[in-house]
PDB file of C-alpha atoms and ligand atoms in Angstrom:
ATOM      1  CA  UNK A1447     172.612  77.902  94.951  1.00  0.00           C
ATOM      2  CA  UNK A1448     174.080  74.491  94.338  1.00  0.00           C
ATOM      3  CA  UNK A1449     177.639  73.997  93.097  1.00  0.00           C
ATOM      4  CA  UNK A1450     177.743  73.442  89.337  1.00  0.00           C
ATOM      5  CA  UNK A1451     177.980  69.920  88.009  1.00  0.00           C
ATOM      6  CA  UNK A1452     180.795  68.949  85.661  1.00  0.00           C
ATOM      7  CA  UNK A1453     178.648  69.467  82.612  1.00  0.00           C
ATOM      8  CA  UNK A1454     177.979  73.087  83.556  1.00  0.00           C
ATOM      9  CA  UNK A1455     181.585  73.821  84.463  1.00  0.00           C
ATOM     10  CA  UNK A1456     183.018  73.754  80.974  1.00  0.00           C
ATOM     11  CA  UNK A1457     185.331  76.039  79.025  1.00  0.00           C
ATOM     12  CA  UNK A1458     182.284  77.672  77.493  1.00  0.00           C
ATOM     13  CA  UNK A1459     181.152  78.884  80.934  1.00  0.00           C
ATOM     14  CA  UNK A1460     183.191  81.723  82.416  1.00  0.00           C
ATOM     15  CA  UNK A1461     184.537  80.876  85.852  1.00  0.00           C
ATOM     16  CA  UNK A1462     184.528  84.534  86.897  1.00  0.00           C
ATOM     17  CA  UNK A1463     182.135  87.227  85.646  1.00  0.00           C
ATOM     18  CA  UNK A1464     182.540  90.874  86.674  1.00  0.00           C
ATOM     19  CA  UNK A1465     179.894  93.542  86.052  1.00  0.00           C
ATOM     20  CA  UNK A1466     179.905  97.324  85.766  1.00  0.00           C
ATOM     21  CA  UNK A1467     176.310  98.014  86.805  1.00  0.00           C
ATOM     22  CA  UNK A1468     175.563 101.201  84.886  1.00  0.00           C
ATOM     23  CA  UNK A1469     172.374 102.981  83.880  1.00  0.00           C
ATOM     24  CA  UNK A1470     170.458 103.367  87.136  1.00  0.00           C
ATOM     25  CA  UNK A1471     170.222 107.144  86.724  1.00  0.00           C
ATOM     26  CA  UNK A1472     168.896 106.920  83.155  1.00  0.00           C
ATOM     27  CA  UNK A1473     166.420 104.212  84.158  1.00  0.00           C
ATOM     28  CA  UNK A1474     165.030 106.620  86.777  1.00  0.00           C
ATOM     29  CA  UNK A1475     165.047 109.607  84.416  1.00  0.00           C
ATOM     30  CA  UNK A1476     163.056 107.672  81.793  1.00  0.00           C
ATOM     31  CA  UNK A1477     160.376 107.239  84.465  1.00  0.00           C
ATOM     32  CA  UNK A1478     160.669 110.776  85.853  1.00  0.00           C
ATOM     33  CA  UNK A1479     161.822 109.370  89.167  1.00  0.00           C
ATOM     34  CA  UNK A1480     164.690 110.637  91.331  1.00  0.00           C
ATOM     35  CA  UNK A1481     168.087 108.990  90.603  1.00  0.00           C
ATOM     36  CA  UNK A1482     167.975 107.287  94.012  1.00  0.00           C
ATOM     37  CA  UNK A1483     164.994 105.251  92.822  1.00  0.00           C
ATOM     38  CA  UNK A1484     167.134 103.955  89.967  1.00  0.00           C
ATOM     39  CA  UNK A1485     169.780 102.775  92.413  1.00  0.00           C
ATOM     40  CA  UNK A1486     167.061 101.270  94.595  1.00  0.00           C
ATOM     41  CA  UNK A1487     165.697  99.245  91.661  1.00  0.00           C
ATOM     42  CA  UNK A1488     169.267  98.309  90.776  1.00  0.00           C
ATOM     43  CA  UNK A1489     169.724  96.901  94.234  1.00  0.00           C
ATOM     44  CA  UNK A1490     166.532  94.904  94.016  1.00  0.00           C
ATOM     45  CA  UNK A1491     167.949  93.113  90.951  1.00  0.00           C
ATOM     46  CA  UNK A1492     171.108  91.940  92.699  1.00  0.00           C
ATOM     47  CA  UNK A1493     169.775  88.729  94.173  1.00  0.00           C
ATOM     48  CA  UNK A1494     168.120  87.411  90.989  1.00  0.00           C
ATOM     49  CA  UNK A1495     171.197  88.163  88.939  1.00  0.00           C
ATOM     50  CA  UNK A1496     173.527  86.430  91.404  1.00  0.00           C
ATOM     51  CA  UNK A1497     171.230  83.413  91.430  1.00  0.00           C
ATOM     52  CA  UNK A1498     171.029  83.304  87.619  1.00  0.00           C
ATOM     53  CA  UNK A1499     174.809  83.314  87.234  1.00  0.00           C
ATOM     54  CA  UNK A1500     175.187  80.720  89.967  1.00  0.00           C
ATOM     55  CA  UNK A1501     172.646  78.422  88.320  1.00  0.00           C
ATOM     56  CA  UNK A1502     174.555  78.692  85.055  1.00  0.00           C
ATOM     57  CA  UNK A1503     177.731  77.427  86.750  1.00  0.00           C
ATOM     58  CA  UNK A1504     179.590  80.707  87.262  1.00  0.00           C
ATOM     59  CA  UNK A1505     181.716  80.291  90.396  1.00  0.00           C
ATOM     60  CA  UNK A1506     182.848  83.906  90.942  1.00  0.00           C
ATOM     61  CA  UNK A1507     180.802  87.056  90.408  1.00  0.00           C
ATOM     62  CA  UNK A1508     182.140  90.550  91.056  1.00  0.00           C
ATOM     63  CA  UNK A1509     179.914  93.645  91.088  1.00  0.00           C
ATOM     64  CA  UNK A1510     181.118  97.246  90.817  1.00  0.00           C
ATOM     65  CA  UNK A1511     178.815  99.022  93.278  1.00  0.00           C
ATOM     66  CA  UNK A1512     180.758 102.186  94.190  1.00  0.00           C
ATOM     67  CA  UNK A1513     183.955 103.506  92.655  1.00  0.00           C
ATOM     68  CA  UNK A1514     186.614 105.734  94.184  1.00  0.00           C
ATOM     69  CA  UNK A1515     185.307 108.401  91.751  1.00  0.00           C
ATOM     70  CA  UNK A1516     181.681 108.063  92.908  1.00  0.00           C
ATOM     71  CA  UNK A1517     182.494 110.207  95.974  1.00  0.00           C
ATOM     72  CA  UNK A1518     182.316 113.149  93.544  1.00  0.00           C
ATOM     73  CA  UNK A1519     178.559 112.731  93.110  1.00  0.00           C
ATOM     74  CA  UNK A1520     176.177 115.032  95.003  1.00  0.00           C
ATOM     75  CA  UNK A1521     176.274 114.242  98.697  1.00  0.00           C
ATOM     76  CA  UNK A1522     172.595 113.162  98.782  1.00  0.00           C
ATOM     77  CA  UNK A1523     173.290 110.578  96.084  1.00  0.00           C
ATOM     78  CA  UNK A1524     176.408 109.310  97.881  1.00  0.00           C
ATOM     79  CA  UNK A1525     174.396 109.070 101.087  1.00  0.00           C
ATOM     80  CA  UNK A1526     171.647 107.208  99.223  1.00  0.00           C
ATOM     81  CA  UNK A1527     174.162 104.668  97.903  1.00  0.00           C
ATOM     82  CA  UNK A1528     175.560 104.173 101.413  1.00  0.00           C
ATOM     83  CA  UNK A1529     172.050 103.547 102.721  1.00  0.00           C
ATOM     84  CA  UNK A1530     171.475 101.034  99.934  1.00  0.00           C
ATOM     85  CA  UNK A1531     174.705  99.269 100.834  1.00  0.00           C
ATOM     86  CA  UNK A1532     173.495  98.993 104.426  1.00  0.00           C
ATOM     87  CA  UNK A1533     170.141  97.634 103.187  1.00  0.00           C
ATOM     88  CA  UNK A1534     171.849  95.142 100.901  1.00  0.00           C
ATOM     89  CA  UNK A1535     173.918  93.854 103.816  1.00  0.00           C
ATOM     90  CA  UNK A1536     170.798  93.544 105.961  1.00  0.00           C
ATOM     91  CA  UNK A1537     168.429  92.044 103.395  1.00  0.00           C
ATOM     92  CA  UNK A1538     170.384  90.409 100.582  1.00  0.00           C
ATOM     93  CA  UNK A1539     173.371  89.059 102.489  1.00  0.00           C
ATOM     94  CA  UNK A1540     171.376  86.697 104.789  1.00  0.00           C
ATOM     95  CA  UNK A1541     169.521  85.225 101.779  1.00  0.00           C
ATOM     96  CA  UNK A1542     172.738  84.779  99.866  1.00  0.00           C
ATOM     97  CA  UNK A1543     174.338  83.163 102.912  1.00  0.00           C
ATOM     98  CA  UNK A1544     171.422  80.731 103.147  1.00  0.00           C
ATOM     99  CA  UNK A1545     171.995  79.816  99.529  1.00  0.00           C
ATOM    100  CA  UNK A1546     175.656  79.079 100.185  1.00  0.00           C
ATOM    101  CA  UNK A1547     177.269  82.192  98.715  1.00  0.00           C
ATOM    102  CA  UNK A1548     180.614  83.427 100.002  1.00  0.00           C
ATOM    103  CA  UNK A1549     180.755  87.232 100.167  1.00  0.00           C
ATOM    104  CA  UNK A1550     183.862  89.352  99.782  1.00  0.00           C
ATOM    105  CA  UNK A1551     184.538  93.074  99.687  1.00  0.00           C
ATOM    106  CA  UNK A1552     187.004  94.705  97.281  1.00  0.00           C
ATOM    107  CA  UNK A1553     188.168  98.229  97.987  1.00  0.00           C
ATOM    108  CA  UNK A1554     188.920 100.635 100.792  1.00  0.00           C
ATOM    109  CA  UNK A1555     187.029 100.516 104.057  1.00  0.00           C
ATOM    110  CA  UNK A1556     188.664 103.431 105.846  1.00  0.00           C
ATOM    111  CA  UNK A1557     186.388 106.038 104.210  1.00  0.00           C
ATOM    112  CA  UNK A1558     183.145 104.156 104.888  1.00  0.00           C
ATOM    113  CA  UNK A1559     180.843 104.748 107.817  1.00  0.00           C
ATOM    114  CA  UNK A1560     182.303 102.576 110.608  1.00  0.00           C
ATOM    115  CA  UNK A1561     178.959 100.766 111.033  1.00  0.00           C
ATOM    116  CA  UNK A1562     178.928  99.797 107.364  1.00  0.00           C
ATOM    117  CA  UNK A1563     182.588  98.759 107.475  1.00  0.00           C
ATOM    118  CA  UNK A1564     181.885  96.578 110.528  1.00  0.00           C
ATOM    119  CA  UNK A1565     178.805  95.047 108.880  1.00  0.00           C
ATOM    120  CA  UNK A1566     180.900  94.191 105.808  1.00  0.00           C
ATOM    121  CA  UNK A1567     183.504  92.490 107.995  1.00  0.00           C
ATOM    122  CA  UNK A1568     180.790  90.459 109.730  1.00  0.00           C
ATOM    123  CA  UNK A1569     179.209  89.285 106.474  1.00  0.00           C
ATOM    124  CA  UNK A1570     182.579  88.297 105.037  1.00  0.00           C
ATOM    125  CA  UNK A1571     183.392  86.371 108.192  1.00  0.00           C
ATOM    126  CA  UNK A1572     180.012  84.620 108.488  1.00  0.00           C
ATOM    127  CA  UNK A1573     180.098  83.425 104.867  1.00  0.00           C
ATOM    128  CA  UNK A1574     183.793  82.566 104.639  1.00  0.00           C
ATOM    129  CA  UNK A1575     183.340  78.769 104.639  1.00  0.00           C
ATOM    130  CA  UNK A1576     180.442  78.714 102.166  1.00  0.00           C
ATOM    131  CA  UNK A1577     181.088  76.676  99.050  1.00  0.00           C
ATOM    132  CA  UNK A1578     178.642  78.264  96.590  1.00  0.00           C
ATOM    133  CA  UNK A1579     179.279  81.220  94.329  1.00  0.00           C
ATOM    134  CA  UNK A1580     181.836  83.776  95.535  1.00  0.00           C
ATOM    135  CA  UNK A1581     180.221  87.214  95.300  1.00  0.00           C
ATOM    136  CA  UNK A1582     182.683  90.087  95.552  1.00  0.00           C
ATOM    137  CA  UNK A1583     181.293  93.576  95.902  1.00  0.00           C
ATOM    138  CA  UNK A1584     183.638  96.355  94.798  1.00  0.00           C
ATOM    139  CA  UNK A1585     182.686  99.260  97.041  1.00  0.00           C
ATOM    140  CA  UNK A1586     184.979 102.293  97.260  1.00  0.00           C
ATOM    141  CA  UNK A1587     187.080 100.453  94.705  1.00  0.00           C
ATOM    142  CA  UNK A1588     189.389 101.894  92.047  1.00  0.00           C
ATOM    143  CA  UNK A1589     191.752  99.908  89.828  1.00  0.00           C
ATOM    144  CA  UNK A1590     194.536 102.490  89.731  1.00  0.00           C
ATOM    145  CA  UNK A1591     194.445 102.940  93.459  1.00  0.00           C
ATOM    146  CA  UNK A1592     194.582  99.169  93.930  1.00  0.00           C
ATOM    147  CA  UNK A1593     197.687  98.943  91.719  1.00  0.00           C
ATOM    148  CA  UNK A1594     199.375 101.861  93.477  1.00  0.00           C
ATOM    149  CA  UNK A1595     198.651 100.368  96.862  1.00  0.00           C
ATOM    150  CA  UNK A1596     200.153  97.027  95.778  1.00  0.00           C
ATOM    151  CA  UNK A1597     203.301  98.863  94.639  1.00  0.00           C
ATOM    152  CA  UNK A1598     203.487 100.760  97.928  1.00  0.00           C
ATOM    153  CA  UNK A1599     203.054  97.549  99.878  1.00  0.00           C
ATOM    154  CA  UNK A1600     205.910  95.844  97.987  1.00  0.00           C
ATOM    155  CA  UNK A1601     208.156  98.808  98.670  1.00  0.00           C
ATOM    156  CA  UNK A1602     207.174  99.038 102.325  1.00  0.00           C
ATOM    157  CA  UNK A1603     208.095  95.373 102.731  1.00  0.00           C
ATOM    158  CA  UNK A1604     211.426  95.958 101.000  1.00  0.00           C
ATOM    159  CA  UNK A1605     210.790  93.372  98.268  1.00  0.00           C
ATOM    160  CA  UNK A1606     213.769  93.428  95.885  1.00  0.00           C
ATOM    161  CA  UNK A1607     212.948  94.664  92.382  1.00  0.00           C
ATOM    162  CA  UNK A1608     213.991  91.328  90.846  1.00  0.00           C
ATOM    163  CA  UNK A1609     211.496  89.530  93.064  1.00  0.00           C
ATOM    164  CA  UNK A1610     208.524  91.583  91.872  1.00  0.00           C
ATOM    165  CA  UNK A1611     206.793  89.112  89.606  1.00  0.00           C
ATOM    166  CA  UNK A1612     203.104  88.709  88.746  1.00  0.00           C
ATOM    167  CA  UNK A1613     202.347  86.495  91.702  1.00  0.00           C
ATOM    168  CA  UNK A1614     204.082  88.817  94.231  1.00  0.00           C
ATOM    169  CA  UNK A1615     202.097  91.704  92.783  1.00  0.00           C
ATOM    170  CA  UNK A1616     198.760  89.884  92.649  1.00  0.00           C
ATOM    171  CA  UNK A1617     199.056  88.776  96.256  1.00  0.00           C
ATOM    172  CA  UNK A1618     198.843  92.450  97.238  1.00  0.00           C
ATOM    173  CA  UNK A1619     195.740  93.294  95.210  1.00  0.00           C
ATOM    174  CA  UNK A1620     192.260  93.363  96.755  1.00  0.00           C
ATOM    175  CA  UNK A1621     191.472  90.369  94.523  1.00  0.00           C
ATOM    176  CA  UNK A1622     194.185  88.187  96.057  1.00  0.00           C
ATOM    177  CA  UNK A1623     192.994  84.589  95.787  1.00  0.00           C
ATOM    178  CA  UNK A1624     190.381  85.236  93.091  1.00  0.00           C
ATOM    179  CA  UNK A1625     190.890  84.088  89.500  1.00  0.00           C
ATOM    180  CA  UNK A1626     191.034  86.826  86.859  1.00  0.00           C
ATOM    181  CA  UNK A1627     187.634  87.648  85.358  1.00  0.00           C
ATOM    182  CA  UNK A1628     186.915  85.725  82.156  1.00  0.00           C
ATOM    183  CA  UNK A1629     184.034  87.976  81.204  1.00  0.00           C
ATOM    184  CA  UNK A1630     183.410  91.629  82.045  1.00  0.00           C
ATOM    185  CA  UNK A1631     179.898  92.897  81.387  1.00  0.00           C
ATOM    186  CA  UNK A1632     178.951  96.553  81.282  1.00  0.00           C
ATOM    187  CA  UNK A1633     175.296  97.526  81.204  1.00  0.00           C
ATOM    188  CA  UNK A1634     173.959 100.938  80.201  1.00  0.00           C
ATOM    189  CA  UNK A1635     175.502 101.293  76.742  1.00  0.00           C
ATOM    190  CA  UNK A1636     178.824 103.012  77.537  1.00  0.00           C
ATOM    191  CA  UNK A1637     181.893 101.378  76.022  1.00  0.00           C
ATOM    192  CA  UNK A1638     184.498 101.838  78.708  1.00  0.00           C
ATOM    193  CA  UNK A1639     186.038 100.083  81.689  1.00  0.00           C
ATOM    194  CA  UNK A1640     185.951 102.993  84.191  1.00  0.00           C
ATOM    195  CA  UNK A1641     188.858 102.020  86.447  1.00  0.00           C
ATOM    196  CA  UNK A1642     187.473  98.522  87.114  1.00  0.00           C
ATOM    197  CA  UNK A1643     189.839  95.575  87.613  1.00  0.00           C
ATOM    198  CA  UNK A1644     192.531  97.165  85.443  1.00  0.00           C
ATOM    199  CA  UNK A1645     195.230  94.586  86.214  1.00  0.00           C
ATOM    200  CA  UNK A1646     192.868  91.620  86.323  1.00  0.00           C
ATOM    201  CA  UNK A1647     191.107  92.449  83.028  1.00  0.00           C
ATOM    202  CA  UNK A1648     194.214  91.697  80.943  1.00  0.00           C
ATOM    203  CA  UNK A1649     192.613  88.800  79.020  1.00  0.00           C
ATOM    204  CA  UNK A1650     188.953  89.232  79.904  1.00  0.00           C
ATOM    205  CA  UNK A1651     186.317  89.044  77.196  1.00  0.00           C
ATOM    206  CA  UNK A1652     184.225  92.217  77.170  1.00  0.00           C
ATOM    207  CA  UNK A1653     180.456  92.352  76.733  1.00  0.00           C
ATOM    208  CA  UNK A1654     178.584  95.624  76.432  1.00  0.00           C
ATOM    209  CA  UNK A1655     174.822  95.867  76.452  1.00  0.00           C
ATOM    210  CA  UNK A1656     172.570  98.928  76.143  1.00  0.00           C
ATOM    211  CA  UNK A1657     170.234  97.374  78.728  1.00  0.00           C
ATOM    212  CA  UNK A1658     170.143  99.576  81.817  1.00  0.00           C
ATOM    213  CA  UNK A1659     171.155  97.804  85.037  1.00  0.00           C
ATOM    214  CA  UNK A1660     167.666  97.778  86.655  1.00  0.00           C
ATOM    215  CA  UNK A1661     166.402  95.949  83.522  1.00  0.00           C
ATOM    216  CA  UNK A1662     169.233  93.376  83.533  1.00  0.00           C
ATOM    217  CA  UNK A1663     167.653  90.044  84.478  1.00  0.00           C
ATOM    218  CA  UNK A1664     168.057  86.288  83.915  1.00  0.00           C
ATOM    219  CA  UNK A1665     167.381  86.610  80.162  1.00  0.00           C
ATOM    220  CA  UNK A1666     170.185  89.128  79.845  1.00  0.00           C
ATOM    221  CA  UNK A1667     172.432  86.801  81.835  1.00  0.00           C
ATOM    222  CA  UNK A1668     171.765  84.087  79.275  1.00  0.00           C
ATOM    223  CA  UNK A1669     172.535  86.453  76.373  1.00  0.00           C
ATOM    224  CA  UNK A1670     175.848  87.494  77.910  1.00  0.00           C
ATOM    225  CA  UNK A1671     176.866  83.903  78.654  1.00  0.00           C
ATOM    226  CA  UNK A1672     175.877  82.776  75.141  1.00  0.00           C
ATOM    227  CA  UNK A1673     178.012  85.545  73.684  1.00  0.00           C
ATOM    228  CA  UNK A1674     180.939  84.405  75.830  1.00  0.00           C
ATOM    229  CA  UNK A1675     180.480  80.774  74.800  1.00  0.00           C
ATOM    230  CA  UNK A1676     180.847  81.792  71.138  1.00  0.00           C
ATOM    231  CA  UNK A1677     184.208  83.528  71.700  1.00  0.00           C
ATOM    232  CA  UNK A1678     187.593  81.997  70.905  1.00  0.00           C
ATOM    233  CA  UNK A1679     190.112  82.880  73.589  1.00  0.00           C
ATOM    234  CA  UNK A1680     193.767  82.728  72.597  1.00  0.00           C
ATOM    235  CA  UNK A1681     195.530  84.549  75.459  1.00  0.00           C
ATOM    236  CA  UNK A1682     198.042  86.006  72.999  1.00  0.00           C
ATOM    237  CA  UNK A1683     198.724  82.631  71.355  1.00  0.00           C
ATOM    238  CA  UNK A1684     197.563  81.126  68.083  1.00  0.00           C
ATOM    239  CA  UNK A1685     194.285  79.282  67.681  1.00  0.00           C
ATOM    240  CA  UNK A1686     194.664  75.493  68.023  1.00  0.00           C
ATOM    241  CA  UNK A1687     198.180  75.678  69.510  1.00  0.00           C
TER     242      UNK A1687
HETATM  243  C1  FPP B1710     175.813 103.497  87.946  1.00  0.00           C
HETATM  244  O1  FPP B1710     174.628 104.043  87.442  1.00  0.00           O
HETATM  245  C2  FPP B1710     175.548 102.775  89.173  1.00  0.00           C
HETATM  246  C3  FPP B1710     176.103 103.074  90.381  1.00  0.00           C
HETATM  247  C4  FPP B1710     177.056 104.180  90.577  1.00  0.00           C
HETATM  248  C5  FPP B1710     175.749 102.355  91.589  1.00  0.00           C
HETATM  249  C6  FPP B1710     175.518 100.876  91.437  1.00  0.00           C
HETATM  250  C7  FPP B1710     174.728 100.414  92.601  1.00  0.00           C
HETATM  251  C8  FPP B1710     173.708  99.538  92.547  1.00  0.00           C
HETATM  252  C9  FPP B1710     173.313  98.819  91.335  1.00  0.00           C
HETATM  253  C10 FPP B1710     172.878  99.206  93.693  1.00  0.00           C
HETATM  254  C11 FPP B1710     173.488  99.375  95.001  1.00  0.00           C
HETATM  255  C12 FPP B1710     174.149  98.199  95.485  1.00  0.00           C
HETATM  256  C13 FPP B1710     174.928  98.263  96.560  1.00  0.00           C
HETATM  257  C14 FPP B1710     175.521  97.022  97.140  1.00  0.00           C
HETATM  258  C15 FPP B1710     175.214  99.570  97.170  1.00  0.00           C
HETATM  259  P1  FPP B1710     174.592 105.591  87.118  1.00  0.00           P
HETATM  260  O2  FPP B1710     174.070 106.304  88.308  1.00  0.00           O
HETATM  261  O3  FPP B1710     175.952 106.048  86.678  1.00  0.00           O
HETATM  262  O4  FPP B1710     173.586 105.630  85.936  1.00  0.00           O
HETATM  263  P2  FPP B1710     173.547 106.664  84.732  1.00  0.00           P
HETATM  264  O5  FPP B1710     174.821 106.457  83.957  1.00  0.00           O
HETATM  265  O6  FPP B1710     172.340 106.257  83.974  1.00  0.00           O
HETATM  266  O7  FPP B1710     173.432 108.023  85.346  1.00  0.00           O
END
């Protein structure tokens, strides 16, 4: 994954894309397979999708892999997703590292299996100086919880109310140091944000596709980026100002 050239890095290319990867269960059901197989096929897609975004000049990609609400799923499914996370760290992370990707984790680690938490820390550390795409994986992540934790942290540190501005707040979010997402994609046909990047999504363009996550490939990446390129972003201002 080479850094984008100046031509690629234009206003029509989002700097940061974030994805709600939905539809694994339905993909499996359509094939009369267990839900776990849907997640497994979803995992297999990760590398190609990261590469496709990187080649199109996207510098930051964030994937919603496990939400704070996903703990409510049947324990076998939760366990299956944990196993997939371990596999992704073992198989995908080394390839991504070789290609120059920097990996980050967004979310809580205290509820994860200690071996998985330690493996995440290692991958983040090993890739920290890479200069290619920054891939953040939201795993045990919830937007409301992130906001509450930032508020708690400000209070714990005794920050005066008048000093609580956007930058003080943002520095206490999991996404500290990342630009806000320009484009949020949700696969699987649902039209909602599901507790993902609630603060950071303030001015994001939204793109919803009925394509189920295991079917989301490089062609779908192109469609989403073309849709973004056709948008006019005004950030609350007036066009042309
Ligand atoms: C939503 O589909 C998807 C998830 C809850 C998990 C996303 C995980 C992956 C794509 C692969 C795993 C990757 C890692 C790094 C663990 P759903 O089950 O809600 O689908 P449905 O709406 O069709 O039931």
